[in-house]
Amino acid sequence: MEKLYYIDQYLKEFEAKIIYVKKIDDKFHIALDKTAFFPGGGGQCCDIGELNGINVLDVYEENREIYHVVSQDISDSTIVKGKIDWDRREDGMHQHLAQHVLSGCFFKLFNCNTVSIHLGKDISTVDIIGNLTEEKIRKAEKMANDIIRENISVESFVPTEKELENMNLRRDLPNTEEEIRVVKIGDLDINACCGVHPKRTLDLKLIKIKKYEKNKNNTRIEFLSGERAVKDSLYKDKMLKDICNYLSSNEEEALNSIKNLKSNIDALSNEKRKLEEELINYEIENILSNSSKENDLTIITKIFNERSIDYIRKLANKIGDRSNIICLFATINNNNNKTNILFSCSKDLEQVNMGKLLKESIKEINGKGGGSKILAQGSGENIEIEKYLNNIKNKIKEN
Protein backbone atom coordinates (compact mmCIF):
# COMPACT_ATOMS: atom_id res chain seq x y z
CA MET A 1 0.00 0.00 0.00
CA GLU A 2 1.61 3.20 -1.20
CA LYS A 3 0.55 6.19 0.91
CA LEU A 4 0.40 9.01 -1.63
CA TYR A 5 -0.76 11.55 0.97
CA TYR A 6 2.68 11.40 2.58
CA ILE A 7 4.43 11.81 -0.80
CA ASP A 8 2.29 14.73 -2.01
CA GLN A 9 -0.17 16.15 0.47
CA TYR A 10 -1.65 18.41 -2.24
CA LEU A 11 -2.61 15.52 -4.54
CA LYS A 12 -6.37 15.73 -5.16
CA GLU A 13 -6.90 13.00 -7.79
CA PHE A 14 -5.18 9.68 -8.52
CA GLU A 15 -5.58 6.26 -10.16
CA ALA A 16 -5.05 2.90 -8.44
CA LYS A 17 -5.73 -0.83 -8.68
CA ILE A 18 -8.18 -2.68 -6.46
CA ILE A 19 -6.40 -5.42 -4.53
CA TYR A 20 -9.09 -6.52 -2.08
CA VAL A 21 -12.81 -6.01 -1.36
CA LYS A 22 -14.77 -7.12 1.70
CA LYS A 23 -18.48 -6.61 2.27
CA ILE A 24 -19.65 -5.57 5.74
CA ASP A 25 -23.27 -4.61 6.52
CA ASP A 26 -24.17 -3.78 2.90
CA LYS A 27 -21.07 -1.60 2.53
CA PHE A 28 -17.98 -2.39 0.44
CA HIS A 29 -14.57 -1.91 2.04
CA ILE A 30 -12.02 -1.52 -0.73
CA ALA A 31 -8.24 -1.79 -0.45
CA LEU A 32 -6.08 -0.30 -3.23
CA ASP A 33 -2.45 -0.70 -4.21
CA LYS A 34 -1.99 3.03 -3.49
CA THR A 35 -4.16 5.85 -2.19
CA ALA A 36 -4.24 9.58 -1.57
CA PHE A 37 -7.05 9.11 0.98
CA PHE A 38 -5.70 9.80 4.48
CA PRO A 39 -7.29 7.34 6.96
CA GLY A 40 -7.12 9.79 9.86
CA GLY A 41 -4.68 9.93 12.73
CA GLY A 42 -2.98 12.24 15.20
CA GLY A 43 -6.38 13.77 15.97
CA GLN A 44 -7.02 14.62 12.31
CA CYS A 45 -10.17 13.27 10.62
CA CYS A 46 -10.05 10.89 7.66
CA ASP A 47 -10.54 11.97 4.07
CA ILE A 48 -13.73 11.44 2.14
CA GLY A 49 -14.40 11.93 -1.56
CA GLU A 50 -15.13 9.64 -4.51
CA LEU A 51 -13.97 6.40 -6.14
CA ASN A 52 -15.20 6.15 -9.75
CA GLY A 53 -17.81 8.78 -8.91
CA ILE A 54 -19.14 6.78 -5.91
CA ASN A 55 -19.05 8.58 -2.57
CA VAL A 56 -16.37 7.39 -0.16
CA LEU A 57 -18.16 7.36 3.20
CA ASP A 58 -15.21 6.50 5.45
CA VAL A 59 -11.51 5.63 5.28
CA TYR A 60 -9.66 3.63 7.92
CA GLU A 61 -6.46 1.65 8.42
CA GLU A 62 -6.46 -1.92 9.69
CA ASN A 63 -3.49 -4.31 9.83
CA ARG A 64 -1.46 -1.84 7.76
CA GLU A 65 -4.10 -1.85 5.01
CA ILE A 66 -6.19 1.19 4.15
CA TYR A 67 -9.88 0.59 3.38
CA HIS A 68 -12.24 2.90 1.51
CA VAL A 69 -15.91 2.39 2.44
CA VAL A 70 -18.45 2.82 -0.36
CA SER A 71 -22.10 1.85 -0.78
CA GLN A 72 -21.71 0.18 -4.21
CA ASP A 73 -19.47 -2.63 -5.42
CA ILE A 74 -16.90 -1.33 -7.92
CA SER A 75 -14.67 -4.41 -7.91
CA ASP A 76 -15.35 -5.05 -11.60
CA SER A 77 -13.15 -2.05 -12.41
CA THR A 78 -9.48 -2.76 -13.10
CA ILE A 79 -8.43 0.81 -12.43
CA VAL A 80 -10.32 3.19 -10.15
CA LYS A 81 -10.11 6.95 -10.13
CA GLY A 82 -10.01 8.57 -6.73
CA LYS A 83 -10.92 12.16 -5.93
CA ILE A 84 -10.34 13.77 -2.53
CA ASP A 85 -12.81 16.15 -0.90
CA TRP A 86 -10.21 18.90 -0.94
CA ASP A 87 -12.06 21.41 1.27
CA ARG A 88 -12.21 18.85 4.08
CA ARG A 89 -8.57 17.76 3.63
CA GLU A 90 -7.24 21.32 3.47
CA ASP A 91 -9.22 22.35 6.54
CA GLY A 92 -7.91 19.34 8.47
CA MET A 93 -4.33 20.15 7.49
CA HIS A 94 -4.78 23.79 8.50
CA GLN A 95 -6.20 23.03 11.95
CA HIS A 96 -3.61 20.32 12.62
CA LEU A 97 -0.58 22.39 11.66
CA ALA A 98 -2.01 25.38 13.54
CA GLN A 99 -2.15 23.20 16.65
CA HIS A 100 1.51 22.26 16.21
CA VAL A 101 2.44 25.93 15.76
CA LEU A 102 0.52 26.99 18.87
CA SER A 103 1.95 24.11 20.92
CA GLY A 104 5.44 25.06 19.75
CA CYS A 105 4.91 28.71 20.67
CA PHE A 106 3.67 27.96 24.19
CA PHE A 107 6.58 25.58 24.71
CA LYS A 108 9.17 27.96 23.26
CA LEU A 109 7.92 31.00 25.17
CA PHE A 110 6.90 29.53 28.54
CA ASN A 111 8.16 25.92 28.57
CA CYS A 112 4.49 24.81 28.80
CA ASN A 113 3.83 21.58 26.95
CA THR A 114 0.64 20.24 25.37
CA VAL A 115 -1.50 17.73 27.27
CA SER A 116 -4.13 16.93 24.64
CA ILE A 117 -5.74 18.24 21.46
CA HIS A 118 -9.11 18.05 19.72
CA LEU A 119 -9.53 18.96 16.06
CA GLY A 120 -13.26 19.57 15.74
CA LYS A 121 -15.58 20.24 12.84
CA ASP A 122 -16.15 23.86 13.88
CA ILE A 123 -13.69 24.59 16.70
CA SER A 124 -10.36 23.00 17.60
CA THR A 125 -8.75 22.98 21.04
CA VAL A 126 -5.33 22.47 22.54
CA ASP A 127 -4.82 21.91 26.28
CA ILE A 128 -1.64 23.51 27.65
CA ILE A 129 -0.16 22.60 31.04
CA GLY A 130 -0.77 25.24 33.73
CA ASN A 131 -3.17 28.15 34.23
CA LEU A 132 -2.06 30.69 31.64
CA THR A 133 -2.76 34.42 31.82
CA GLU A 134 -4.39 36.51 29.09
CA GLU A 135 -1.06 38.22 28.51
CA LYS A 136 0.78 34.94 27.88
CA ILE A 137 -1.96 33.59 25.61
CA ARG A 138 -1.97 36.70 23.43
CA LYS A 139 1.84 36.68 23.29
CA ALA A 140 1.75 33.09 21.99
CA GLU A 141 -0.98 34.03 19.48
CA LYS A 142 1.16 36.88 18.13
CA MET A 143 4.19 34.62 17.86
CA ALA A 144 2.11 31.99 16.01
CA ASN A 145 1.06 34.54 13.39
CA ASP A 146 4.65 35.77 13.10
CA ILE A 147 5.60 32.16 12.32
CA ILE A 148 2.96 32.12 9.55
CA ARG A 149 4.31 35.33 8.04
CA GLU A 150 7.87 33.93 8.04
CA ASN A 151 6.66 31.11 5.75
CA ILE A 152 8.70 28.45 7.53
CA SER A 153 9.17 25.06 5.87
CA VAL A 154 7.26 22.12 7.41
CA GLU A 155 8.97 18.75 7.10
CA SER A 156 7.32 15.35 7.61
CA PHE A 157 9.51 12.25 7.59
CA VAL A 158 10.25 8.85 9.16
CA PRO A 159 13.61 8.89 10.98
CA THR A 160 15.62 5.82 11.88
CA GLU A 161 15.58 4.55 15.46
CA LYS A 162 19.06 5.99 15.98
CA GLU A 163 17.99 9.37 14.62
CA LEU A 164 14.95 9.32 16.91
CA GLU A 165 17.16 8.82 19.95
CA ASN A 166 19.07 12.02 19.17
CA MET A 167 16.03 14.16 18.37
CA ASN A 168 14.92 16.61 21.02
CA LEU A 169 11.18 15.94 20.57
CA ARG A 170 8.74 18.17 22.45
CA ARG A 171 6.71 15.22 23.75
CA ASP A 172 7.51 11.59 24.59
CA LEU A 173 7.40 9.07 21.77
CA PRO A 174 4.19 7.03 21.37
CA ASN A 175 4.31 3.43 22.57
CA THR A 176 3.97 1.63 19.25
CA GLU A 177 5.70 -0.86 17.02
CA GLU A 178 4.59 1.02 13.92
CA GLU A 179 6.95 3.39 12.13
CA ILE A 180 7.03 6.81 13.76
CA ARG A 181 6.65 9.93 11.66
CA VAL A 182 8.02 13.24 12.80
CA VAL A 183 6.85 16.75 11.91
CA LYS A 184 9.41 19.55 12.09
CA ILE A 185 8.53 23.26 11.80
CA GLY A 186 11.86 24.99 11.29
CA ASP A 187 13.46 25.72 14.65
CA LEU A 188 10.08 26.18 16.34
CA ASP A 189 8.88 22.65 16.98
CA ILE A 190 9.61 18.99 16.37
CA ASN A 191 7.20 16.28 17.43
CA ALA A 192 6.00 12.80 16.50
CA CYS A 193 2.80 12.97 14.42
CA CYS A 194 1.17 10.79 11.75
CA GLY A 195 -1.08 13.57 10.41
CA VAL A 196 -0.94 15.33 7.05
CA HIS A 197 0.30 18.93 7.09
CA PRO A 198 0.91 21.76 4.63
CA LYS A 199 4.46 22.25 3.33
CA ARG A 200 4.85 25.78 4.67
CA THR A 201 3.37 27.83 7.49
CA LEU A 202 2.12 30.56 5.12
CA ASP A 203 -0.62 28.12 4.02
CA LEU A 204 -2.32 28.71 7.38
CA LYS A 205 -3.06 32.39 6.54
CA LEU A 206 -4.11 33.16 10.12
CA ILE A 207 -4.37 31.60 13.59
CA LYS A 208 -7.04 33.11 15.82
CA ILE A 209 -7.55 32.17 19.47
CA LYS A 210 -11.29 32.41 20.09
CA LYS A 211 -11.33 31.87 23.83
CA TYR A 212 -9.60 30.07 26.68
CA GLU A 213 -10.66 28.54 29.97
CA LYS A 214 -9.28 26.57 32.88
CA ASN A 215 -9.59 22.81 32.49
CA LYS A 216 -8.43 20.97 35.62
CA ASN A 217 -4.82 22.14 36.07
CA ASN A 218 -4.46 23.14 32.43
CA THR A 219 -5.63 25.86 30.06
CA ARG A 220 -7.88 24.91 27.16
CA ILE A 221 -7.35 27.08 24.10
CA GLU A 222 -10.02 27.27 21.37
CA PHE A 223 -8.62 28.32 18.01
CA LEU A 224 -9.34 28.68 14.30
CA SER A 225 -6.94 28.63 11.36
CA GLY A 226 -6.93 28.85 7.58
CA GLU A 227 -10.27 29.51 5.89
CA ARG A 228 -12.07 29.07 9.21
CA ALA A 229 -10.12 31.98 10.70
CA VAL A 230 -10.54 34.13 7.57
CA LYS A 231 -14.32 33.54 7.48
CA ASP A 232 -14.57 34.30 11.20
CA SER A 233 -12.62 37.53 10.72
CA LEU A 234 -14.86 38.62 7.82
CA TYR A 235 -17.96 37.77 9.86
CA LYS A 236 -16.67 39.81 12.80
CA ASP A 237 -16.00 42.75 10.49
CA LYS A 238 -19.57 42.58 9.19
CA MET A 239 -20.96 42.33 12.72
CA LEU A 240 -18.91 45.34 13.84
CA LYS A 241 -20.06 47.32 10.82
CA ASP A 242 -23.72 46.45 11.53
CA ILE A 243 -23.30 47.41 15.20
CA CYS A 244 -21.72 50.75 14.25
CA ASN A 245 -24.52 51.46 11.78
CA TYR A 246 -27.12 50.61 14.41
CA LEU A 247 -25.43 52.85 16.99
CA SER A 248 -24.66 55.59 14.43
CA SER A 249 -21.05 55.56 15.59
CA ASN A 250 -17.61 54.68 14.32
CA GLU A 251 -15.59 51.68 15.58
CA GLU A 252 -13.77 53.69 18.24
CA GLU A 253 -17.03 55.08 19.67
CA ALA A 254 -19.00 51.78 19.50
CA LEU A 255 -17.93 50.42 22.90
CA ASN A 256 -18.78 53.66 24.72
CA SER A 257 -22.15 53.73 22.95
CA ILE A 258 -22.86 50.20 24.13
CA LYS A 259 -21.81 51.10 27.68
CA ASN A 260 -24.17 54.08 27.62
CA LEU A 261 -27.00 51.88 26.33
CA LYS A 262 -26.38 49.35 29.11
CA SER A 263 -26.33 52.12 31.68
CA ASN A 264 -29.67 53.43 30.38
CA ILE A 265 -31.17 49.92 30.35
CA ASP A 266 -29.99 49.28 33.92
CA ALA A 267 -31.56 52.57 35.04
CA LEU A 268 -34.83 51.71 33.29
CA SER A 269 -34.79 48.20 34.76
CA ASN A 270 -34.36 49.61 38.26
CA GLU A 271 -37.20 52.06 37.64
CA LYS A 272 -39.36 49.24 36.30
CA ARG A 273 -38.68 47.14 39.41
CA LYS A 274 -39.65 50.04 41.66
CA LEU A 275 -42.85 50.69 39.70
CA GLU A 276 -43.70 47.00 39.68
CA GLU A 277 -43.18 46.85 43.43
CA GLU A 278 -45.51 49.80 43.91
CA LEU A 279 -48.06 48.25 41.56
CA ILE A 280 -47.92 44.92 43.41
CA ASN A 281 -48.40 46.64 46.79
CA TYR A 282 -51.31 48.66 45.39
CA GLU A 283 -52.88 45.58 43.80
CA ILE A 284 -52.55 43.60 47.04
CA GLU A 285 -54.38 46.27 49.01
CA ASN A 286 -57.05 46.46 46.32
CA ILE A 287 -57.49 42.68 46.27
CA LEU A 288 -57.68 42.40 50.06
CA SER A 289 -60.11 45.31 50.39
CA ASN A 290 -62.48 43.52 48.03
CA SER A 291 -62.15 40.15 49.73
CA SER A 292 -64.19 38.82 52.62
CA LYS A 293 -63.26 36.51 55.48
CA GLU A 294 -65.12 33.37 56.43
CA ASN A 295 -64.22 31.73 59.73
CA ASP A 296 -61.09 33.89 59.91
CA LEU A 297 -59.96 32.58 56.48
CA THR A 298 -59.67 34.72 53.35
CA ILE A 299 -59.95 32.89 50.00
CA ILE A 300 -59.08 35.09 47.03
CA THR A 301 -60.02 34.07 43.49
CA LYS A 302 -58.80 36.29 40.69
CA ILE A 303 -58.35 35.98 36.92
CA PHE A 304 -55.66 38.16 35.34
CA ASN A 305 -55.55 38.98 31.65
CA GLU A 306 -52.19 38.84 29.83
CA ARG A 307 -50.14 39.11 33.03
CA SER A 308 -46.91 37.14 33.30
CA ILE A 309 -46.81 34.18 35.65
CA ASP A 310 -43.73 35.74 37.31
CA TYR A 311 -45.76 38.81 38.25
CA ILE A 312 -48.60 36.62 39.59
CA ARG A 313 -46.09 34.58 41.63
CA LYS A 314 -44.61 37.73 43.19
CA LEU A 315 -48.10 38.89 44.07
CA ALA A 316 -49.00 35.54 45.64
CA ASN A 317 -45.73 35.36 47.60
CA LYS A 318 -46.28 38.80 49.11
CA ILE A 319 -49.87 37.99 50.03
CA GLY A 320 -48.65 34.71 51.50
CA ASP A 321 -46.56 36.61 54.04
CA ARG A 322 -49.86 37.54 55.74
CA SER A 323 -51.90 35.16 57.87
CA ASN A 324 -54.83 32.93 56.94
CA ILE A 325 -55.02 33.70 53.21
CA ILE A 326 -55.43 31.38 50.22
CA CYS A 327 -54.92 32.65 46.67
CA LEU A 328 -56.48 30.91 43.67
CA PHE A 329 -55.08 32.79 40.68
CA ALA A 330 -55.29 32.32 36.92
CA THR A 331 -53.70 34.34 34.13
CA ILE A 332 -55.13 34.02 30.62
CA ASN A 333 -53.09 34.14 27.41
CA ASN A 334 -55.46 35.08 24.62
CA ASN A 335 -52.95 34.24 21.87
CA ASN A 336 -52.77 30.50 22.52
CA ASN A 337 -55.99 29.85 24.48
CA LYS A 338 -53.95 28.72 27.47
CA THR A 339 -54.32 29.53 31.15
CA ASN A 340 -51.64 29.48 33.81
CA ILE A 341 -52.88 28.50 37.26
CA LEU A 342 -51.24 29.41 40.56
CA PHE A 343 -52.45 28.35 44.05
CA SER A 344 -50.77 29.66 47.20
CA CYS A 345 -51.46 29.97 50.89
CA SER A 346 -50.07 31.59 54.01
CA LYS A 347 -47.23 29.72 55.63
CA ASP A 348 -49.18 29.37 58.87
CA LEU A 349 -52.07 27.40 57.32
CA GLU A 350 -51.77 23.74 58.25
CA GLN A 351 -55.09 22.36 57.02
CA VAL A 352 -54.49 22.85 53.25
CA ASN A 353 -51.98 21.57 50.70
CA MET A 354 -51.74 23.60 47.50
CA GLY A 355 -49.75 21.00 45.54
CA LYS A 356 -52.28 18.28 46.30
CA LEU A 357 -55.19 20.61 45.59
CA LEU A 358 -53.82 21.56 42.17
CA LYS A 359 -53.01 17.99 41.13
CA GLU A 360 -56.52 16.82 42.07
CA SER A 361 -58.26 19.62 40.16
CA ILE A 362 -56.10 20.60 37.16
CA LYS A 363 -57.51 17.78 35.02
CA GLU A 364 -60.82 19.67 34.94
CA ILE A 365 -59.20 22.10 32.47
CA ASN A 366 -57.11 19.39 30.73
CA GLY A 367 -53.96 20.62 32.37
CA LYS A 368 -50.90 19.50 34.29
CA GLY A 369 -49.03 20.90 37.25
CA GLY A 370 -47.81 20.46 40.78
CA GLY A 371 -45.91 22.11 43.58
CA SER A 372 -45.35 22.32 47.32
CA LYS A 373 -47.71 22.64 50.26
CA ILE A 374 -47.78 26.43 50.08
CA LEU A 375 -47.27 27.10 46.35
CA ALA A 376 -48.37 25.16 43.25
CA GLN A 377 -48.41 26.02 39.58
CA GLY A 378 -49.80 24.50 36.39
CA SER A 379 -51.38 25.25 33.04
CA GLY A 380 -54.42 24.13 31.09
CA GLU A 381 -57.01 25.14 28.54
CA ASN A 382 -58.87 28.42 28.76
CA ILE A 383 -62.28 26.87 29.49
CA GLU A 384 -64.68 28.10 32.22
CA ILE A 385 -61.80 29.28 34.40
CA GLU A 386 -64.04 31.33 36.69
CA LYS A 387 -66.24 28.28 37.36
CA TYR A 388 -63.12 26.17 37.91
CA LEU A 389 -61.70 28.56 40.56
CA ASN A 390 -65.06 28.89 42.30
CA ASN A 391 -65.35 25.09 42.52
CA ILE A 392 -61.94 24.97 44.21
CA LYS A 393 -63.00 27.76 46.58
CA ASN A 394 -66.18 25.88 47.57
CA LYS A 395 -64.22 22.68 48.08
CA ILE A 396 -61.86 24.46 50.51
CA LYS A 397 -64.83 25.91 52.41
CA GLU A 398 -66.45 22.50 52.75
CA ASN A 399 -63.31 21.06 54.27
XYZ file of C-alpha atoms in Angstrom:
399
model
C 0.000 0.000 0.000
C 1.612 3.200 -1.200
C 0.546 6.188 0.909
C 0.397 9.007 -1.626
C -0.764 11.549 0.974
C 2.683 11.402 2.578
C 4.428 11.806 -0.797
C 2.295 14.733 -2.013
C -0.174 16.148 0.472
C -1.645 18.409 -2.242
C -2.614 15.520 -4.537
C -6.366 15.732 -5.162
C -6.901 12.997 -7.786
C -5.182 9.676 -8.516
C -5.583 6.263 -10.158
C -5.049 2.904 -8.438
C -5.728 -0.832 -8.682
C -8.183 -2.679 -6.459
C -6.396 -5.420 -4.528
C -9.093 -6.521 -2.078
C -12.807 -6.006 -1.359
C -14.773 -7.124 1.702
C -18.484 -6.612 2.269
C -19.651 -5.574 5.738
C -23.269 -4.610 6.517
C -24.172 -3.784 2.896
C -21.071 -1.599 2.530
C -17.983 -2.393 0.444
C -14.565 -1.914 2.044
C -12.020 -1.525 -0.733
C -8.240 -1.793 -0.447
C -6.084 -0.296 -3.235
C -2.453 -0.704 -4.208
C -1.991 3.030 -3.489
C -4.161 5.854 -2.186
C -4.245 9.578 -1.574
C -7.046 9.105 0.978
C -5.700 9.798 4.476
C -7.286 7.339 6.961
C -7.116 9.787 9.858
C -4.684 9.933 12.728
C -2.983 12.237 15.200
C -6.377 13.767 15.975
C -7.020 14.617 12.310
C -10.165 13.273 10.623
C -10.049 10.891 7.663
C -10.540 11.975 4.072
C -13.733 11.438 2.141
C -14.402 11.927 -1.564
C -15.129 9.645 -4.512
C -13.966 6.403 -6.143
C -15.205 6.146 -9.752
C -17.815 8.780 -8.909
C -19.143 6.784 -5.914
C -19.046 8.582 -2.573
C -16.374 7.392 -0.158
C -18.160 7.362 3.202
C -15.214 6.502 5.449
C -11.512 5.625 5.283
C -9.656 3.629 7.924
C -6.455 1.651 8.419
C -6.461 -1.922 9.695
C -3.491 -4.313 9.830
C -1.465 -1.843 7.757
C -4.096 -1.855 5.014
C -6.194 1.192 4.153
C -9.878 0.589 3.381
C -12.244 2.901 1.506
C -15.907 2.387 2.440
C -18.450 2.816 -0.364
C -22.104 1.848 -0.779
C -21.705 0.178 -4.206
C -19.468 -2.626 -5.419
C -16.900 -1.329 -7.919
C -14.669 -4.410 -7.907
C -15.348 -5.045 -11.605
C -13.148 -2.048 -12.407
C -9.479 -2.756 -13.095
C -8.426 0.813 -12.429
C -10.322 3.188 -10.154
C -10.109 6.951 -10.134
C -10.015 8.572 -6.727
C -10.918 12.164 -5.926
C -10.335 13.772 -2.534
C -12.814 16.151 -0.898
C -10.212 18.897 -0.935
C -12.057 21.409 1.274
C -12.211 18.849 4.080
C -8.567 17.764 3.633
C -7.237 21.315 3.473
C -9.222 22.350 6.541
C -7.909 19.337 8.468
C -4.327 20.153 7.489
C -4.775 23.790 8.497
C -6.198 23.027 11.948
C -3.611 20.321 12.619
C -0.576 22.386 11.659
C -2.011 25.382 13.542
C -2.152 23.200 16.654
C 1.512 22.261 16.210
C 2.443 25.929 15.762
C 0.519 26.991 18.874
C 1.945 24.106 20.916
C 5.440 25.055 19.749
C 4.915 28.712 20.665
C 3.670 27.956 24.187
C 6.584 25.577 24.713
C 9.170 27.965 23.259
C 7.918 30.997 25.175
C 6.904 29.531 28.539
C 8.156 25.921 28.568
C 4.486 24.813 28.800
C 3.829 21.578 26.949
C 0.643 20.241 25.368
C -1.496 17.725 27.269
C -4.135 16.933 24.644
C -5.742 18.241 21.459
C -9.110 18.054 19.720
C -9.534 18.958 16.063
C -13.260 19.568 15.741
C -15.576 20.243 12.839
C -16.153 23.862 13.880
C -13.691 24.585 16.698
C -10.364 22.997 17.604
C -8.750 22.979 21.037
C -5.327 22.466 22.544
C -4.823 21.910 26.283
C -1.640 23.511 27.647
C -0.159 22.604 31.043
C -0.771 25.240 33.734
C -3.171 28.146 34.230
C -2.058 30.694 31.645
C -2.761 34.424 31.819
C -4.389 36.507 29.087
C -1.058 38.217 28.506
C 0.780 34.936 27.880
C -1.955 33.592 25.612
C -1.969 36.703 23.428
C 1.840 36.679 23.286
C 1.749 33.093 21.986
C -0.980 34.026 19.482
C 1.158 36.877 18.130
C 4.190 34.622 17.861
C 2.115 31.992 16.006
C 1.063 34.543 13.391
C 4.646 35.773 13.096
C 5.597 32.160 12.320
C 2.962 32.117 9.554
C 4.311 35.326 8.043
C 7.866 33.935 8.038
C 6.656 31.113 5.747
C 8.703 28.448 7.529
C 9.170 25.060 5.874
C 7.261 22.120 7.406
C 8.971 18.749 7.099
C 7.322 15.352 7.613
C 9.513 12.253 7.593
C 10.250 8.850 9.165
C 13.613 8.893 10.979
C 15.618 5.821 11.877
C 15.584 4.547 15.462
C 19.065 5.988 15.979
C 17.987 9.374 14.623
C 14.946 9.324 16.909
C 17.165 8.822 19.948
C 19.067 12.021 19.173
C 16.030 14.162 18.369
C 14.918 16.606 21.020
C 11.176 15.944 20.567
C 8.736 18.173 22.449
C 6.712 15.221 23.750
C 7.511 11.589 24.593
C 7.404 9.066 21.770
C 4.194 7.025 21.365
C 4.308 3.430 22.569
C 3.965 1.633 19.252
C 5.697 -0.863 17.016
C 4.590 1.024 13.916
C 6.950 3.387 12.127
C 7.028 6.806 13.764
C 6.646 9.933 11.656
C 8.022 13.244 12.804
C 6.854 16.747 11.906
C 9.406 19.547 12.088
C 8.530 23.256 11.805
C 11.863 24.991 11.288
C 13.456 25.722 14.652
C 10.076 26.183 16.344
C 8.880 22.647 16.981
C 9.606 18.985 16.369
C 7.200 16.277 17.433
C 5.997 12.801 16.503
C 2.803 12.966 14.423
C 1.166 10.789 11.745
C -1.076 13.571 10.408
C -0.940 15.334 7.048
C 0.299 18.927 7.088
C 0.910 21.761 4.627
C 4.462 22.249 3.335
C 4.848 25.779 4.672
C 3.366 27.834 7.495
C 2.118 30.559 5.121
C -0.620 28.122 4.024
C -2.320 28.711 7.379
C -3.063 32.390 6.538
C -4.109 33.160 10.124
C -4.374 31.603 13.592
C -7.039 33.105 15.821
C -7.550 32.166 19.466
C -11.294 32.409 20.088
C -11.329 31.875 23.835
C -9.598 30.074 26.676
C -10.665 28.536 29.970
C -9.281 26.573 32.883
C -9.590 22.812 32.493
C -8.429 20.973 35.617
C -4.820 22.142 36.070
C -4.457 23.141 32.428
C -5.625 25.864 30.065
C -7.881 24.909 27.163
C -7.353 27.084 24.101
C -10.020 27.273 21.374
C -8.622 28.316 18.006
C -9.337 28.677 14.297
C -6.941 28.634 11.364
C -6.925 28.850 7.579
C -10.270 29.514 5.894
C -12.068 29.068 9.215
C -10.123 31.982 10.696
C -10.545 34.131 7.568
C -14.320 33.543 7.479
C -14.568 34.295 11.197
C -12.621 37.532 10.718
C -14.860 38.622 7.817
C -17.961 37.767 9.859
C -16.672 39.810 12.804
C -16.001 42.754 10.491
C -19.568 42.584 9.189
C -20.955 42.330 12.722
C -18.906 45.337 13.840
C -20.059 47.319 10.821
C -23.717 46.446 11.526
C -23.295 47.414 15.198
C -21.721 50.749 14.254
C -24.521 51.462 11.776
C -27.117 50.613 14.407
C -25.425 52.848 16.987
C -24.656 55.589 14.433
C -21.051 55.560 15.593
C -17.607 54.684 14.318
C -15.589 51.681 15.579
C -13.769 53.692 18.244
C -17.034 55.076 19.670
C -18.995 51.775 19.500
C -17.932 50.421 22.901
C -18.776 53.662 24.715
C -22.152 53.734 22.953
C -22.865 50.197 24.132
C -21.812 51.098 27.682
C -24.169 54.081 27.617
C -26.996 51.878 26.332
C -26.385 49.355 29.105
C -26.330 52.124 31.682
C -29.670 53.429 30.381
C -31.166 49.918 30.346
C -29.991 49.284 33.918
C -31.560 52.570 35.042
C -34.830 51.710 33.285
C -34.791 48.204 34.765
C -34.358 49.612 38.263
C -37.198 52.059 37.643
C -39.360 49.242 36.300
C -38.681 47.137 39.411
C -39.650 50.037 41.656
C -42.852 50.692 39.699
C -43.703 46.999 39.679
C -43.176 46.846 43.433
C -45.513 49.805 43.912
C -48.063 48.247 41.559
C -47.922 44.924 43.409
C -48.405 46.644 46.787
C -51.311 48.663 45.394
C -52.881 45.577 43.801
C -52.547 43.596 47.045
C -54.379 46.265 49.010
C -57.052 46.461 46.323
C -57.494 42.681 46.271
C -57.682 42.395 50.060
C -60.106 45.308 50.393
C -62.483 43.516 48.027
C -62.153 40.149 49.733
C -64.189 38.817 52.618
C -63.262 36.514 55.477
C -65.121 33.370 56.428
C -64.219 31.729 59.734
C -61.085 33.895 59.908
C -59.956 32.583 56.482
C -59.673 34.724 53.352
C -59.951 32.892 50.005
C -59.079 35.087 47.027
C -60.020 34.067 43.489
C -58.798 36.293 40.686
C -58.352 35.982 36.916
C -55.661 38.163 35.343
C -55.551 38.977 31.653
C -52.193 38.845 29.832
C -50.139 39.111 33.033
C -46.910 37.135 33.302
C -46.806 34.176 35.653
C -43.725 35.743 37.308
C -45.762 38.808 38.252
C -48.605 36.620 39.591
C -46.093 34.581 41.627
C -44.606 37.731 43.194
C -48.097 38.890 44.067
C -48.999 35.541 45.638
C -45.731 35.363 47.602
C -46.279 38.800 49.113
C -49.867 37.986 50.032
C -48.646 34.709 51.498
C -46.559 36.614 54.042
C -49.856 37.541 55.742
C -51.902 35.165 57.867
C -54.834 32.925 56.943
C -55.023 33.700 53.207
C -55.431 31.380 50.221
C -54.918 32.654 46.669
C -56.476 30.910 43.672
C -55.082 32.792 40.682
C -55.289 32.317 36.923
C -53.704 34.337 34.129
C -55.125 34.022 30.623
C -53.092 34.137 27.412
C -55.462 35.085 24.615
C -52.951 34.239 21.873
C -52.774 30.501 22.522
C -55.987 29.851 24.476
C -53.948 28.715 27.465
C -54.316 29.532 31.147
C -51.642 29.475 33.813
C -52.883 28.496 37.257
C -51.245 29.406 40.561
C -52.449 28.354 44.049
C -50.767 29.657 47.197
C -51.463 29.972 50.891
C -50.069 31.594 54.012
C -47.228 29.717 55.630
C -49.185 29.371 58.873
C -52.065 27.402 57.316
C -51.770 23.738 58.252
C -55.085 22.359 57.015
C -54.488 22.855 53.251
C -51.976 21.573 50.697
C -51.738 23.603 47.497
C -49.749 20.996 45.540
C -52.279 18.279 46.296
C -55.188 20.605 45.594
C -53.818 21.563 42.175
C -53.015 17.987 41.126
C -56.516 16.819 42.074
C -58.258 19.616 40.156
C -56.096 20.596 37.163
C -57.515 17.779 35.024
C -60.820 19.669 34.945
C -59.201 22.097 32.472
C -57.113 19.394 30.728
C -53.960 20.615 32.367
C -50.897 19.502 34.292
C -49.034 20.902 37.254
C -47.808 20.461 40.779
C -45.911 22.106 43.581
C -45.351 22.322 47.323
C -47.706 22.638 50.259
C -47.777 26.431 50.078
C -47.273 27.105 46.346
C -48.366 25.161 43.251
C -48.405 26.015 39.580
C -49.798 24.504 36.388
C -51.383 25.253 33.037
C -54.416 24.131 31.092
C -57.013 25.140 28.541
C -58.871 28.424 28.760
C -62.277 26.865 29.488
C -64.681 28.102 32.216
C -61.799 29.285 34.404
C -64.045 31.334 36.691
C -66.237 28.280 37.356
C -63.117 26.167 37.914
C -61.704 28.564 40.555
C -65.062 28.887 42.299
C -65.348 25.092 42.521
C -61.943 24.971 44.214
C -62.996 27.763 46.576
C -66.179 25.879 47.568
C -64.219 22.685 48.082
C -61.858 24.458 50.510
C -64.834 25.911 52.408
C -66.450 22.499 52.749
C -63.313 21.059 54.270
